[in-house]
GROMACS .gro file of C-alpha atoms in nm:
model
  348
    1MET     CA    1  -0.115   1.524   1.378
    2ARG     CA    2  -0.319   1.737   1.139
    3ILE     CA    3  -0.592   1.690   0.881
    4GLU     CA    4  -0.508   1.852   0.549
    5SER     CA    5  -0.757   2.073   0.366
    6LEU     CA    6  -0.785   2.104  -0.012
    7GLY     CA    7  -0.696   2.431  -0.179
    8LEU     CA    8  -0.475   2.461  -0.489
    9SER     CA    9  -0.490   2.717  -0.763
   10PHE     CA   10  -0.513   2.626  -1.129
   11PHE     CA   11  -0.150   2.723  -1.176
   12ALA     CA   12  -0.039   2.510  -0.883
   13VAL     CA   13  -0.215   2.213  -1.040
   14LEU     CA   14  -0.036   2.269  -1.369
   15LEU     CA   15   0.294   2.286  -1.184
   16LEU     CA   16   0.222   1.954  -1.013
   17LEU     CA   17   0.176   1.786  -1.349
   18THR     CA   18   0.552   1.819  -1.402
   19VAL     CA   19   0.655   1.652  -1.073
   20PRO     CA   20   0.845   1.323  -1.122
   21ALA     CA   21   0.730   1.028  -0.912
   22PHE     CA   22   0.841   0.693  -0.780
   23GLY     CA   23   0.597   0.429  -0.897
   24CYS     CA   24   0.295   0.247  -0.750
   25THR     CA   25  -0.078   0.298  -0.778
   26ARG     CA   26  -0.352   0.186  -0.536
   27VAL     CA   27  -0.730   0.171  -0.591
   28THR     CA   28  -1.025   0.046  -0.387
   29TYR     CA   29  -1.340  -0.075  -0.563
   30VAL     CA   30  -1.669  -0.043  -0.373
   31GLY     CA   31  -1.949  -0.255  -0.519
   32PRO     CA   32  -2.286  -0.387  -0.402
   33GLU     CA   33  -2.332  -0.660  -0.139
   34ASP     CA   34  -2.000  -0.576   0.032
   35THR     CA   35  -1.797  -0.646  -0.281
   36ILE     CA   36  -1.482  -0.454  -0.184
   37ILE     CA   37  -1.155  -0.505  -0.372
   38THR     CA   38  -0.826  -0.322  -0.325
   39GLY     CA   39  -0.565  -0.341  -0.599
   40ARG     CA   40  -0.217  -0.195  -0.629
   41THR     CA   41   0.090  -0.194  -0.848
   42MET     CA   42   0.444  -0.216  -0.715
   43ASP     CA   43   0.675  -0.005  -0.930
   44TRP     CA   44   1.047   0.014  -0.857
   45GLY     CA   45   1.371   0.077  -1.040
   46SER     CA   46   1.537  -0.252  -0.945
   47ASP     CA   47   1.448  -0.604  -0.838
   48ILE     CA   48   1.326  -0.576  -0.478
   49GLY     CA   49   1.325  -0.953  -0.420
   50SER     CA   50   0.959  -0.971  -0.320
   51ASN     CA   51   0.823  -1.289  -0.164
   52LEU     CA   52   0.498  -1.383   0.008
   53TRP     CA   53   0.478  -1.465   0.379
   54ILE     CA   54   0.211  -1.606   0.610
   55PHE     CA   55   0.230  -1.486   0.970
   56PRO     CA   56   0.014  -1.639   1.249
   57ARG     CA   57  -0.136  -1.465   1.550
   58GLY     CA   58   0.066  -1.424   1.866
   59MET     CA   59   0.399  -1.322   1.711
   60GLU     CA   60   0.612  -1.100   1.934
   61ARG     CA   61   0.761  -0.809   1.742
   62ASP     CA   62   0.952  -0.485   1.785
   63GLY     CA   63   0.982  -0.181   1.562
   64ALA     CA   64   1.348  -0.230   1.460
   65ALA     CA   65   1.437   0.130   1.548
   66GLY     CA   66   1.673   0.097   1.841
   67PRO     CA   67   1.634  -0.013   2.203
   68ASP     CA   68   1.329   0.206   2.265
   69SER     CA   69   1.132   0.070   1.967
   70VAL     CA   70   0.761   0.004   1.999
   71GLU     CA   71   0.685  -0.358   2.089
   72TRP     CA   72   0.369  -0.556   2.019
   73SER     CA   73   0.212  -0.899   1.987
   74SER     CA   74   0.015  -0.977   1.673
   75LEU     CA   75  -0.360  -1.009   1.731
   76TYR     CA   76  -0.433  -1.122   1.376
   77GLY     CA   77  -0.268  -1.348   1.124
   78SER     CA   78  -0.180  -1.211   0.781
   79VAL     CA   79  -0.051  -1.275   0.430
   80VAL     CA   80   0.203  -1.017   0.317
   81ALA     CA   81   0.432  -0.927   0.030
   82SER     CA   82   0.784  -0.828   0.133
   83ALA     CA   83   1.048  -0.603  -0.019
   84PHE     CA   84   1.406  -0.730   0.006
   85ASP     CA   85   1.270  -0.973   0.270
   86ALA     CA   86   1.322  -0.682   0.507
   87ALA     CA   87   0.995  -0.486   0.494
   88THR     CA   88   0.622  -0.549   0.468
   89VAL     CA   89   0.490  -0.342   0.178
   90ASP     CA   90   0.151  -0.499   0.112
   91GLY     CA   91  -0.089  -0.753   0.260
   92ILE     CA   92  -0.420  -0.856   0.412
   93ASN     CA   93  -0.502  -0.984   0.760
   94GLU     CA   94  -0.761  -1.241   0.866
   95LYS     CA   95  -1.018  -0.967   0.934
   96GLY     CA   96  -0.994  -0.844   0.576
   97LEU     CA   97  -0.794  -0.530   0.657
   98VAL     CA   98  -0.555  -0.444   0.372
   99VAL     CA   99  -0.238  -0.233   0.378
  100ASN     CA  100  -0.051  -0.080   0.083
  101LEU     CA  101   0.279   0.101   0.137
  102LEU     CA  102   0.369   0.337  -0.151
  103TYR     CA  103   0.667   0.561  -0.209
  104LEU     CA  104   0.635   0.932  -0.123
  105VAL     CA  105   0.949   1.136  -0.179
  106GLU     CA  106   0.797   1.438   0.000
  107SER     CA  107   0.780   1.249   0.331
  108GLN     CA  108   0.943   1.423   0.625
  109TYR     CA  109   0.944   1.221   0.946
  110PRO     CA  110   0.946   1.351   1.305
  111LYS     CA  111   1.264   1.457   1.478
  112PRO     CA  112   1.162   1.402   1.840
  113LYS     CA  113   1.308   1.600   2.123
  114LYS     CA  114   1.432   1.454   2.449
  115GLY     CA  115   1.148   1.319   2.658
  116ASP     CA  116   0.916   1.253   2.362
  117PRO     CA  117   0.673   0.984   2.489
  118ARG     CA  118   0.637   0.819   2.148
  119ALA     CA  119   0.831   0.505   2.062
  120PRO     CA  120   1.005   0.477   1.722
  121ILE     CA  121   0.921   0.221   1.453
  122SER     CA  122   1.112   0.150   1.133
  123ILE     CA  123   0.917   0.227   0.818
  124ALA     CA  124   0.986  -0.135   0.724
  125ALA     CA  125   0.756  -0.251   1.009
  126TRP     CA  126   0.487   0.018   0.981
  127ALA     CA  127   0.246  -0.175   0.757
  128GLN     CA  128   0.293  -0.497   0.954
  129TYR     CA  129   0.206  -0.322   1.280
  130VAL     CA  130  -0.128  -0.217   1.131
  131LEU     CA  131  -0.204  -0.566   1.002
  132ASP     CA  132  -0.109  -0.723   1.334
  133ARG     CA  133  -0.308  -0.492   1.557
  134PHE     CA  134  -0.626  -0.375   1.384
  135ALA     CA  135  -0.942  -0.526   1.237
  136THR     CA  136  -1.092  -0.213   1.076
  137VAL     CA  137  -0.983   0.119   0.933
  138LYS     CA  138  -1.178   0.307   1.199
  139GLU     CA  139  -1.002   0.117   1.475
  140ALA     CA  140  -0.662   0.189   1.321
  141VAL     CA  141  -0.733   0.559   1.274
  142GLU     CA  142  -0.856   0.600   1.632
  143ALA     CA  143  -0.550   0.425   1.773
  144LEU     CA  144  -0.287   0.585   1.550
  145SER     CA  145  -0.430   0.936   1.580
  146SER     CA  146  -0.290   0.942   1.933
  147GLU     CA  147   0.055   0.866   1.787
  148PRO     CA  148   0.176   0.585   2.012
  149PHE     CA  149   0.484   0.572   1.786
  150TYR     CA  150   0.655   0.774   1.515
  151VAL     CA  151   0.794   0.633   1.192
  152VAL     CA  152   1.167   0.640   1.123
  153SER     CA  153   1.292   0.624   0.765
  154THR     CA  154   1.597   0.430   0.651
  155MET     CA  155   1.785   0.361   0.330
  156THR     CA  156   1.667   0.066   0.122
  157PRO     CA  157   1.918  -0.208   0.039
  158ASP     CA  158   1.943  -0.073  -0.317
  159GLY     CA  159   2.031   0.278  -0.198
  160HIS     CA  160   1.705   0.475  -0.199
  161ALA     CA  161   1.558   0.678   0.084
  162GLY     CA  162   1.288   0.465   0.247
  163ASN     CA  163   1.011   0.723   0.229
  164GLY     CA  164   0.648   0.626   0.197
  165HIS     CA  165   0.284   0.681   0.279
  166LEU     CA  166   0.043   0.411   0.390
  167ALA     CA  167  -0.307   0.334   0.260
  168ILE     CA  168  -0.543   0.099   0.444
  169SER     CA  169  -0.890  -0.035   0.355
  170ASP     CA  170  -1.136  -0.282   0.505
  171PRO     CA  171  -1.443  -0.495   0.418
  172SER     CA  172  -1.681  -0.203   0.480
  173GLY     CA  173  -1.520   0.001   0.201
  174ASP     CA  174  -1.363   0.243   0.449
  175SER     CA  175  -1.017   0.381   0.368
  176ALA     CA  176  -0.746   0.593   0.526
  177ILE     CA  177  -0.420   0.746   0.409
  178PHE     CA  178  -0.132   0.811   0.653
  179GLU     CA  179   0.148   1.050   0.559
  180TYR     CA  180   0.427   1.231   0.741
  181LEU     CA  181   0.463   1.586   0.605
  182GLU     CA  182   0.691   1.848   0.760
  183GLY     CA  183   0.747   1.610   1.050
  184LYS     CA  184   0.378   1.572   1.135
  185LEU     CA  185   0.134   1.287   1.087
  186VAL     CA  186  -0.149   1.367   0.843
  187ILE     CA  187  -0.448   1.132   0.815
  188HIS     CA  188  -0.714   1.134   0.544
  189HIS     CA  189  -1.001   0.910   0.655
  190GLY     CA  190  -1.311   0.821   0.455
  191GLY     CA  191  -1.452   0.580   0.200
  192GLU     CA  192  -1.414   0.843  -0.072
  193TYR     CA  193  -1.034   0.805  -0.064
  194GLN     CA  194  -1.027   0.518  -0.312
  195VAL     CA  195  -0.715   0.607  -0.511
  196MET     CA  196  -0.355   0.686  -0.419
  197THR     CA  197  -0.030   0.708  -0.612
  198ASN     CA  198   0.303   0.862  -0.513
  199SER     CA  199   0.407   1.222  -0.545
  200PRO     CA  200   0.269   1.472  -0.474
  201SER     CA  201   0.125   1.450  -0.124
  202PHE     CA  202  -0.230   1.321  -0.104
  203ASP     CA  203  -0.404   1.658  -0.065
  204LYS     CA  204  -0.246   1.769  -0.391
  205GLN     CA  205  -0.344   1.443  -0.560
  206LEU     CA  206  -0.704   1.526  -0.471
  207ALA     CA  207  -0.663   1.870  -0.629
  208LEU     CA  208  -0.540   1.712  -0.950
  209CYS     CA  209  -0.840   1.482  -0.956
  210ALA     CA  210  -1.080   1.774  -0.908
  211TYR     CA  211  -0.914   1.960  -1.195
  212TRP     CA  212  -0.952   1.667  -1.436
  213GLN     CA  213  -1.310   1.599  -1.329
  214GLU     CA  214  -1.395   1.938  -1.478
  215ILE     CA  215  -1.257   1.820  -1.812
  216GLY     CA  216  -1.428   1.481  -1.798
  217GLY     CA  217  -1.264   1.144  -1.852
  218LEU     CA  218  -1.459   1.073  -2.171
  219THR     CA  219  -1.315   1.387  -2.328
  220MET     CA  220  -0.949   1.334  -2.242
  221LEU     CA  221  -0.732   1.164  -1.981
  222PRO     CA  222  -0.360   1.223  -1.917
  223GLY     CA  223  -0.164   0.929  -2.048
  224THR     CA  224   0.194   0.943  -1.922
  225ASN     CA  225   0.348   0.719  -1.656
  226ARG     CA  226   0.389   1.006  -1.408
  227ALA     CA  227   0.216   0.954  -1.074
  228SER     CA  228  -0.016   1.250  -1.125
  229ASP     CA  229  -0.140   1.109  -1.456
  230ARG     CA  230  -0.179   0.759  -1.316
  231PHE     CA  231  -0.385   0.898  -1.029
  232VAL     CA  232  -0.626   1.070  -1.267
  233ARG     CA  233  -0.668   0.763  -1.488
  234ALA     CA  234  -0.715   0.528  -1.193
  235ALA     CA  235  -0.967   0.762  -1.029
  236PHE     CA  236  -1.172   0.785  -1.349
  237TYR     CA  237  -1.171   0.414  -1.429
  238ILE     CA  238  -1.237   0.282  -1.078
  239ASP     CA  239  -1.552   0.494  -1.079
  240ALA     CA  240  -1.645   0.412  -1.440
  241ILE     CA  241  -1.628   0.031  -1.432
  242PRO     CA  242  -1.958  -0.151  -1.358
  243LYS     CA  243  -2.050  -0.196  -0.993
  244THR     CA  244  -2.137  -0.564  -0.950
  245SER     CA  245  -2.151  -0.829  -0.679
  246ASP     CA  246  -2.019  -1.090  -0.924
  247ILE     CA  247  -1.669  -1.132  -0.784
  248ARG     CA  248  -1.509  -1.254  -1.108
  249THR     CA  249  -1.637  -0.953  -1.299
  250ALA     CA  250  -1.537  -0.715  -1.022
  251LEU     CA  251  -1.185  -0.861  -0.997
  252ALA     CA  252  -1.143  -0.839  -1.373
  253GLY     CA  253  -1.249  -0.475  -1.366
  254VAL     CA  254  -1.007  -0.378  -1.088
  255LEU     CA  255  -0.723  -0.570  -1.252
  256GLY     CA  256  -0.792  -0.376  -1.572
  257VAL     CA  257  -0.773  -0.048  -1.382
  258ILE     CA  258  -0.439  -0.119  -1.219
  259ARG     CA  259  -0.295  -0.265  -1.538
  260ASN     CA  260  -0.398   0.059  -1.708
  261ALA     CA  261  -0.193   0.243  -1.445
  262SER     CA  262   0.108   0.009  -1.477
  263VAL     CA  263   0.441   0.106  -1.630
  264PRO     CA  264   0.571  -0.150  -1.884
  265LEU     CA  265   0.874  -0.350  -1.773
  266GLY     CA  266   1.197  -0.190  -1.889
  267ILE     CA  267   1.051   0.156  -1.940
  268SER     CA  268   1.263   0.436  -1.799
  269THR     CA  269   1.256   0.813  -1.838
  270PRO     CA  270   1.612   0.959  -1.848
  271ASP     CA  271   1.516   1.306  -1.721
  272LYS     CA  272   1.281   1.161  -1.457
  273PRO     CA  273   1.478   0.880  -1.293
  274ASN     CA  274   1.212   0.826  -1.026
  275ILE     CA  275   0.968   0.676  -1.278
  276SER     CA  276   0.996   0.298  -1.254
  277SER     CA  277   0.862  -0.019  -1.413
  278THR     CA  278   0.579  -0.217  -1.258
  279LEU     CA  279   0.718  -0.537  -1.100
  280TRP     CA  280   0.395  -0.688  -0.965
  281ARG     CA  281   0.033  -0.622  -0.885
  282THR     CA  282  -0.195  -0.746  -0.608
  283LEU     CA  283  -0.570  -0.768  -0.561
  284ALA     CA  284  -0.729  -0.816  -0.220
  285ASP     CA  285  -1.086  -0.948  -0.201
  286HIS     CA  286  -1.189  -0.818   0.141
  287LYS     CA  287  -1.518  -1.009   0.160
  288ASN     CA  288  -1.389  -1.352   0.061
  289ARG     CA  289  -1.043  -1.300   0.218
  290ARG     CA  290  -0.843  -1.386  -0.092
  291TYR     CA  291  -0.513  -1.227  -0.186
  292TYR     CA  292  -0.419  -1.231  -0.556
  293PHE     CA  293  -0.066  -1.185  -0.689
  294ASP     CA  294   0.015  -1.089  -1.049
  295GLY     CA  295   0.389  -1.088  -1.123
  296VAL     CA  296   0.481  -0.924  -1.453
  297LEU     CA  297   0.724  -1.208  -1.539
  298SER     CA  298   0.465  -1.478  -1.470
  299PRO     CA  299   0.217  -1.600  -1.733
  300SER     CA  300  -0.075  -1.601  -1.490
  301LEU     CA  301  -0.184  -1.469  -1.152
  302PHE     CA  302  -0.241  -1.686  -0.844
  303TRP     CA  303  -0.411  -1.635  -0.512
  304VAL     CA  304  -0.405  -1.733  -0.146
  305ASP     CA  305  -0.734  -1.820   0.025
  306LEU     CA  306  -0.708  -1.721   0.391
  307ASP     CA  307  -0.978  -1.976   0.478
  308LYS     CA  308  -0.727  -2.248   0.392
  309LEU     CA  309  -0.457  -2.117   0.627
  310ASP     CA  310  -0.370  -2.205   0.984
  311LEU     CA  311  -0.323  -1.865   1.146
  312ALA     CA  312  -0.359  -1.981   1.507
  313GLU     CA  313  -0.105  -1.875   1.766
  314GLY     CA  314   0.188  -2.114   1.753
  315ALA     CA  315   0.132  -2.208   1.388
  316PRO     CA  316   0.447  -2.193   1.173
  317VAL     CA  317   0.555  -1.893   0.970
  318LEU     CA  318   0.531  -1.982   0.602
  319HIS     CA  319   0.722  -1.846   0.304
  320LEU     CA  320   0.666  -1.856  -0.072
  321PRO     CA  321   0.973  -1.757  -0.278
  322LEU     CA  322   0.862  -1.591  -0.601
  323LYS     CA  323   1.182  -1.577  -0.806
  324ASP     CA  324   1.158  -1.797  -1.116
  325VAL     CA  325   0.822  -1.934  -0.996
  326ALA     CA  326   0.517  -1.953  -1.224
  327LEU     CA  327   0.199  -2.036  -1.031
  328GLY     CA  328  -0.168  -2.035  -1.119
  329GLY     CA  329  -0.480  -2.088  -0.911
  330GLU     CA  330  -0.497  -2.122  -0.533
  331ALA     CA  331  -0.142  -2.145  -0.397
  332SER     CA  332  -0.160  -2.188  -0.018
  333GLY     CA  333  -0.017  -2.540  -0.052
  334ASN     CA  334   0.302  -2.406  -0.209
  335PHE     CA  335   0.425  -2.223   0.101
  336GLU     CA  336   0.710  -2.368   0.307
  337THR     CA  337   0.790  -2.340   0.679
  338SER     CA  338   1.042  -2.065   0.745
  339THR     CA  339   1.181  -1.829   1.004
  340PRO     CA  340   1.033  -1.477   0.976
  341PHE     CA  341   1.237  -1.207   0.806
  342GLU     CA  342   1.384  -0.928   1.016
  343PHE     CA  343   1.267  -0.572   0.956
  344LEU     CA  344   1.521  -0.333   0.813
  345GLU     CA  345   1.679  -0.141   1.100
  346ALA     CA  346   1.627   0.233   1.129
  347GLN     CA  347   1.810   0.482   1.348
  348PRO     CA  348   1.592   0.739   1.533
   0.00000   0.00000   0.00000
């Protein structure tokens, strides 16, 4: 594992502005009186069949990466959004810890040698492991820094390389970014890491932000749907919106930021095929433990209040299919008992 340092020349920054990117944007709002909200967009080039799931404590899991996969029991219940009903890509657990899995084409995962003590885990299960096992960002960083497992990529059902980096945040406003670059785990840990998009790697995203801070967001902001431009806009607006403990105002502000970073449905860029439309957005209210879902084909957003859920060990797994569903308001009563989905298998 290594911690990346920042250091890009002006010309390197300009070069990065031309890099195409697979979609998604994530922001964390830090307001007064522990008003912490994490929002994200999910951008993809095809329908990923997302649904919502409720998982109780005490579930026995494995990493879906062969017979030596990491195994664990869930300490905390969670509400998650799936992709293809084969991967956890977003969610919040009962302690208010939030995970957001975003695409990162530059990812290079470990190629362990014989005798490597680490167990493998499919990238499809990576986010769920964090939700199941940790209550805070600090706890997760301390545990994962020792690398008890390594992530194994796999192809998605629609034929894309399953490469990604993981952002986590908690009710204290703390954040961390986990990436695999050149086969090594890189962790950025600190409350200042409030924004993440896709390409380039996170250290280079920070360099872009520093470059645009010199210009000033009130003078000019980049306006394309490239990841680098979305990062700059999201970073400016999440800092510019009013800091308030009024949760409705704060939620509206964060939703405005991530909608500003969204790519309209149906938009494509022929010479940059990795730019994709926004399919849905989520907001996680860490303090009040509410998880909001905003599907682009739905006329209104809805939310799940974790205080209304039975997350005790032995409680049923619940499932909310989202296709052709238009919900509004609190939606915990719309979930149905189900068997849990199986994580997409990866080969170490």
